[in-house]
Short mmCIF file of C-alpha atoms and ligand atoms in Angstrom, two decimals:
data_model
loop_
_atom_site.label_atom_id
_atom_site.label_comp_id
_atom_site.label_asym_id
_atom_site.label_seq_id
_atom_site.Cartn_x
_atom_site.Cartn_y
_atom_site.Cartn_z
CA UNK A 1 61.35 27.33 134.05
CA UNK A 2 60.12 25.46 136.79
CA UNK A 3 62.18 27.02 139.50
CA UNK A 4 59.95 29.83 138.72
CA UNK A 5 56.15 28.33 138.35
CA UNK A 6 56.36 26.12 141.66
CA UNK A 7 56.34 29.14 144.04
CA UNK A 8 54.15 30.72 142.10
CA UNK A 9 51.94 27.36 142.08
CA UNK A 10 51.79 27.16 145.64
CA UNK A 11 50.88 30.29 146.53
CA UNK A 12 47.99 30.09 144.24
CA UNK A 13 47.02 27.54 145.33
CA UNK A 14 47.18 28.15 148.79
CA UNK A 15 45.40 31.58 148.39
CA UNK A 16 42.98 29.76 146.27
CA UNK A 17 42.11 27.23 149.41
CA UNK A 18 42.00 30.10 151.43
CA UNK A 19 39.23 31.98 149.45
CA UNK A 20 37.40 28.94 148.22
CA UNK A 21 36.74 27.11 151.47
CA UNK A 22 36.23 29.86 153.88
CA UNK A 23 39.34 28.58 155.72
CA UNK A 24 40.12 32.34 156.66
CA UNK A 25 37.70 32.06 159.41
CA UNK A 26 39.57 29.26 161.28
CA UNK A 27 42.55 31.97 162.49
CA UNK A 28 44.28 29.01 163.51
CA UNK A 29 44.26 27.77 159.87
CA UNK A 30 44.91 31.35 158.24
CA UNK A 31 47.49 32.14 159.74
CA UNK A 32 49.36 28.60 158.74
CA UNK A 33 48.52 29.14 155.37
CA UNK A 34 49.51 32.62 155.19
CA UNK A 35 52.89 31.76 156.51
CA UNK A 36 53.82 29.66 153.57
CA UNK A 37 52.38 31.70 151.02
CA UNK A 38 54.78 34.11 152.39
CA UNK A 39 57.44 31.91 152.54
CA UNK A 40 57.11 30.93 149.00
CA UNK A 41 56.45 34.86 147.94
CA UNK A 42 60.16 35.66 149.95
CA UNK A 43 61.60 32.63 147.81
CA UNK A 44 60.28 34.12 144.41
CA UNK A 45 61.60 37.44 145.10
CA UNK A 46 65.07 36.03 145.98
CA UNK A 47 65.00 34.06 142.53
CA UNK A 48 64.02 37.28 140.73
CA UNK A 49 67.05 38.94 141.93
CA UNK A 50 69.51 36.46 140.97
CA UNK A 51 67.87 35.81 137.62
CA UNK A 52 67.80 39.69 136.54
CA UNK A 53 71.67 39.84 138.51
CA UNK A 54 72.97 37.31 135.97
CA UNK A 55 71.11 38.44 133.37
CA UNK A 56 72.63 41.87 133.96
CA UNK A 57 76.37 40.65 134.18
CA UNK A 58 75.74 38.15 130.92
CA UNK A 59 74.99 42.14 128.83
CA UNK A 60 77.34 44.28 130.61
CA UNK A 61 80.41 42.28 130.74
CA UNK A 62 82.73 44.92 129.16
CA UNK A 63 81.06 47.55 131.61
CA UNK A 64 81.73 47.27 135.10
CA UNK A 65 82.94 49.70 137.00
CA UNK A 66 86.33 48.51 137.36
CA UNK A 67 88.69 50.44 139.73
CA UNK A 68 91.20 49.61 141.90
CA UNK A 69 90.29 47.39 144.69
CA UNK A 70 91.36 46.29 148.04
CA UNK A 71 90.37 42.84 148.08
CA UNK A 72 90.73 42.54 151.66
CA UNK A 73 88.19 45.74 152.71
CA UNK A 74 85.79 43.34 150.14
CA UNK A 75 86.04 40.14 151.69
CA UNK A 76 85.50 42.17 155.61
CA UNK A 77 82.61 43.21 153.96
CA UNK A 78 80.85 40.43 153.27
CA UNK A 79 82.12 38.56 156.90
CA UNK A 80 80.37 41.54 158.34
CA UNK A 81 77.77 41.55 156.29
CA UNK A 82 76.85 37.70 157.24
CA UNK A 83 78.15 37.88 160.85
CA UNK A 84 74.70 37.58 161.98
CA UNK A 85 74.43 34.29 159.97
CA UNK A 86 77.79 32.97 161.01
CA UNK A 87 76.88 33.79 164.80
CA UNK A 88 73.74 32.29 164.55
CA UNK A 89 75.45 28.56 163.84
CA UNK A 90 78.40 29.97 166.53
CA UNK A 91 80.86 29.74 163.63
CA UNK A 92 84.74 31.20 163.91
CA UNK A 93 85.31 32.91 160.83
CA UNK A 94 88.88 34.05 160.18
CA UNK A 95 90.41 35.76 158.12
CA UNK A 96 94.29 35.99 157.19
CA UNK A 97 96.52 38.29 154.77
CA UNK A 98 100.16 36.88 153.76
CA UNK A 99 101.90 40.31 152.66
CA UNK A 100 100.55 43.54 152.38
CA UNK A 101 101.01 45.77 149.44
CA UNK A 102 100.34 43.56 146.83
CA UNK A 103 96.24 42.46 147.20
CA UNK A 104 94.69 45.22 144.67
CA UNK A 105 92.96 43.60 142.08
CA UNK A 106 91.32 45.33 139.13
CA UNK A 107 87.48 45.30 139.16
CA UNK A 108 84.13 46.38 140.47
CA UNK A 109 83.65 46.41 143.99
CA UNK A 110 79.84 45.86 144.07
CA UNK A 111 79.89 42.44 142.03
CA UNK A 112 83.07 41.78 143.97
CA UNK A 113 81.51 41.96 147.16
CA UNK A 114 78.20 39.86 145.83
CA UNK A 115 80.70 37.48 144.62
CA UNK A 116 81.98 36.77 148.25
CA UNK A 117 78.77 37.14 149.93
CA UNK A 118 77.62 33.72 147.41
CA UNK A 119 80.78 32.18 148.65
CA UNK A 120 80.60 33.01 152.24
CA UNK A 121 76.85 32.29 152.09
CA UNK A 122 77.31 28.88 151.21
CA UNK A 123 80.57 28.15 153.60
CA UNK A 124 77.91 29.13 156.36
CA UNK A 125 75.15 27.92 154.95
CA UNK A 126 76.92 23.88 154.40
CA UNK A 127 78.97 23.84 157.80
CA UNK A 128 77.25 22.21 161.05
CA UNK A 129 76.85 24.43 164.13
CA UNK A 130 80.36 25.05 165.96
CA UNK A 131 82.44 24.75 162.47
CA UNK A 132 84.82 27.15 161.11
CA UNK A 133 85.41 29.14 158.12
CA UNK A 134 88.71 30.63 156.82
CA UNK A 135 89.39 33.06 154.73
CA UNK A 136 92.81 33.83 153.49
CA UNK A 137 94.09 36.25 150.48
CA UNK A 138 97.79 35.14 149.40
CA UNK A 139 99.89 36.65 146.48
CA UNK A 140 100.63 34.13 143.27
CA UNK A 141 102.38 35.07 140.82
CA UNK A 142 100.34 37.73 138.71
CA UNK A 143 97.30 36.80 140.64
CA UNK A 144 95.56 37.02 144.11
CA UNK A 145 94.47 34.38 145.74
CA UNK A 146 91.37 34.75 147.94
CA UNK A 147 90.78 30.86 149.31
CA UNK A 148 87.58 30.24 151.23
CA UNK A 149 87.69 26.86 153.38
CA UNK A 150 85.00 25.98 155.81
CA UNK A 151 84.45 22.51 158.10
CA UNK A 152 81.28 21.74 156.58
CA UNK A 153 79.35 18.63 154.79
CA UNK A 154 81.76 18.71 151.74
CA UNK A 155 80.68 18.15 147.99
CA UNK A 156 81.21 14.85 146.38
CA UNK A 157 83.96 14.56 143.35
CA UNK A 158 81.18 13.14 141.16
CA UNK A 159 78.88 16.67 141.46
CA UNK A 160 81.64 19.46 141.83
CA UNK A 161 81.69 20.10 137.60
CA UNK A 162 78.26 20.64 137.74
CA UNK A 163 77.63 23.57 140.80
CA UNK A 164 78.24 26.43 138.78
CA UNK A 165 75.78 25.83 136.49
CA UNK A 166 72.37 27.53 137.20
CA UNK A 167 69.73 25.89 139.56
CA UNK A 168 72.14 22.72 140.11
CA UNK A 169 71.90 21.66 143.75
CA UNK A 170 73.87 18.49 144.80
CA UNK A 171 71.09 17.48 147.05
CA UNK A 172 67.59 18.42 146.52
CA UNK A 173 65.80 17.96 148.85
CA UNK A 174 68.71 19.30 151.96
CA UNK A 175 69.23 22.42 150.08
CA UNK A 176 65.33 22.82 149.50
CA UNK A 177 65.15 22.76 153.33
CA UNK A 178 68.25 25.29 153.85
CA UNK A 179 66.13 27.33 151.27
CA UNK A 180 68.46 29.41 148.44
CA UNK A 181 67.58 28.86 144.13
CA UNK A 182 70.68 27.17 143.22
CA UNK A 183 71.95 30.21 141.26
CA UNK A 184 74.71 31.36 143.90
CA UNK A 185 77.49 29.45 142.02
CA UNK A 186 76.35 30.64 138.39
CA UNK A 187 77.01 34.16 139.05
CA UNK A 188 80.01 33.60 140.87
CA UNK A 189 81.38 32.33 138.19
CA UNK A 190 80.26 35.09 135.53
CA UNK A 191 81.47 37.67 138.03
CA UNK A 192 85.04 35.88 137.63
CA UNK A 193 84.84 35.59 134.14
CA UNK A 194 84.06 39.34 133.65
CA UNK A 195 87.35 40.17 135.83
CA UNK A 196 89.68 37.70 133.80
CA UNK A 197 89.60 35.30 137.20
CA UNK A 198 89.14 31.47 137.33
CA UNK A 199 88.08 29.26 140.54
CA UNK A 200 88.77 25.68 141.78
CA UNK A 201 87.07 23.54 144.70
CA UNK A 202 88.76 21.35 146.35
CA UNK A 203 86.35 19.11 148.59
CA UNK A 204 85.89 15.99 150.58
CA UNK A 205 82.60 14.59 152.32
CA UNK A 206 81.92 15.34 155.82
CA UNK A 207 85.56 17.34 155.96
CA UNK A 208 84.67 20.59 154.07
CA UNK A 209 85.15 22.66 151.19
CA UNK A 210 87.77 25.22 149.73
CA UNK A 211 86.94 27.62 146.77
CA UNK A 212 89.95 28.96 145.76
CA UNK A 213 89.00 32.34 143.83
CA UNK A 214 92.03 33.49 141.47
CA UNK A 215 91.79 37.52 140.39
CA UNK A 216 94.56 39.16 138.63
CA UNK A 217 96.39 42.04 140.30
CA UNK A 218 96.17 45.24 139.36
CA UNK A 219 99.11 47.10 137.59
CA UNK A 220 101.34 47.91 140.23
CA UNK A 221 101.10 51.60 138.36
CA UNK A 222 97.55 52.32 138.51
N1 ATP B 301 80.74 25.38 150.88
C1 ATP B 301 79.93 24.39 150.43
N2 ATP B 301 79.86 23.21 151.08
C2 ATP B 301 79.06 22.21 150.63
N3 ATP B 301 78.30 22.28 149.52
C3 ATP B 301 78.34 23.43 148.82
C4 ATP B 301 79.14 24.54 149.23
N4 ATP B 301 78.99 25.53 148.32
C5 ATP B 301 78.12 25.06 147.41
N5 ATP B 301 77.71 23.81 147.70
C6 ATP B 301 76.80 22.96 146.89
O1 ATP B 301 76.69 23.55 145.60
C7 ATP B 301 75.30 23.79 145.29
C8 ATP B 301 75.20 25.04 144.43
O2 ATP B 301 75.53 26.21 145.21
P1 ATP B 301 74.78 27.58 144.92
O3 ATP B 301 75.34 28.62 145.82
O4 ATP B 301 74.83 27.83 143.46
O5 ATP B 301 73.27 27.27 145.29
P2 ATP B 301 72.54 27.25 146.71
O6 ATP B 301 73.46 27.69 147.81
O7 ATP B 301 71.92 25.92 146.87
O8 ATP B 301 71.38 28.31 146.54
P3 ATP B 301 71.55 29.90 146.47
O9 ATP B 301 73.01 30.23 146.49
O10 ATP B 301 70.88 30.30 145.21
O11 ATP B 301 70.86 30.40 147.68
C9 ATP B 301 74.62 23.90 146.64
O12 ATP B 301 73.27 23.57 146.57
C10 ATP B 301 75.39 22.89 147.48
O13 ATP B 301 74.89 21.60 147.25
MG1 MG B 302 74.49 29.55 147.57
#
């Protein structure tokens, strides 16, 4: 697809002006172009991942490691995991349990944890300098609840059905500049489907964004 040739494009072509018109001996000029060729290089690698990470879950759906799992060590994984980021913007992240037995789930803590890393990713990513994220797991019913709202730019009603599907970006041309593939979403939501789990956003423009992440509970017996 295209999301694939255009890096590769540009660094051609950029390594091609490089060789072709002696530009390497301007340093100045070197050095600028080898900054986006590696730039663009960084961006194809970070596509590759996600492409062969939903390939993988699409052919192993019946075989994930699933185990018990304490959803809440997961989602202080990933906050630590992305403190730097959220520090960076000076964001308060918090997060909050209602109960405490009751928030094993059933699954595998690796795609678990990638899951929330996409999700906290993009609450960081969207939400101005100063904003703040909130994380909070909840029992309901036979299912836990893990609902991620952050202060940020919001998603309008119109484009919400469409971010889970791959390489959709609401707005080009931002997200191009905040750098990512558009593929975040897509294997959130085949991580979900392989644990039996459903999400729903919940959004408004310049007010922020809630994905409400649904996982069933594991047998109180196991
Ligand atoms: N919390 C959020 N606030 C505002 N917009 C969001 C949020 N989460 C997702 N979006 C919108 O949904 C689109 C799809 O998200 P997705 O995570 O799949 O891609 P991405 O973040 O652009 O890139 P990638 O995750 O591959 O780095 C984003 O481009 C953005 O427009
Ligand atoms: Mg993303």
């Amino acid at each position: 697809s295209h999301e694939l040739r255009t890096p590769l494009t540009v660094i051609k072509g950029y390594t091609e002006t490089l060789l072709d018109e002696q530009n390497w001996q301007d340093p100045k000029m070197a050095e600028r172009i080898l900054t986006i060729i590696d730039k663009e290089a960084e961006r194809l690698s970070r596509l590759l991942k996600d492409l062969l990470d939903l390939s993988q879950i699409e052919s192993s759906k019946g075989v994930m490691k699933k185990q018990k799992v304490d959803l809440k060590n997961v989602v202080e994984e990933a906050v630590s995991l992305l403190r730097g980021h959220s520090e960076a913007k000076n964001l308060e992240v918090n997060l909050i349990i209602h109960g405490h037995e009751l928030r094993n789930i059933w699954g595998d803590p690796d795609w678990l944890l990638q899951m929330f890393i996409d999700i906290l990713e993009n609450a960081i990513k969207y939400t101005p300098q100063g904003g703040r994220i909130e994380i909070k797991l909840q029992e309901k019913g036979k299912e836990l609840l893990a609902a991620v709202k952050d202060t940020g730019i919001g998603i309008p009603a119109r484009n919400i059905p469409y971010i889970f599907e791959r390489f959709y970006r609401v707005d080009k041309g931002r997200s191009r500049r905040l750098g990512g593939t558009g593929l975040g979403l897509a294997i959130v939501k085949h991580i979900l489907e392989a644990h039996g789990g459903h999400v729903t956003v919940e959004s408004s423009v310049g007010v922020g964004t809630t994905f409400s992440v649904y996982l069933p509970l594991a047998p109180v017996a196991v």
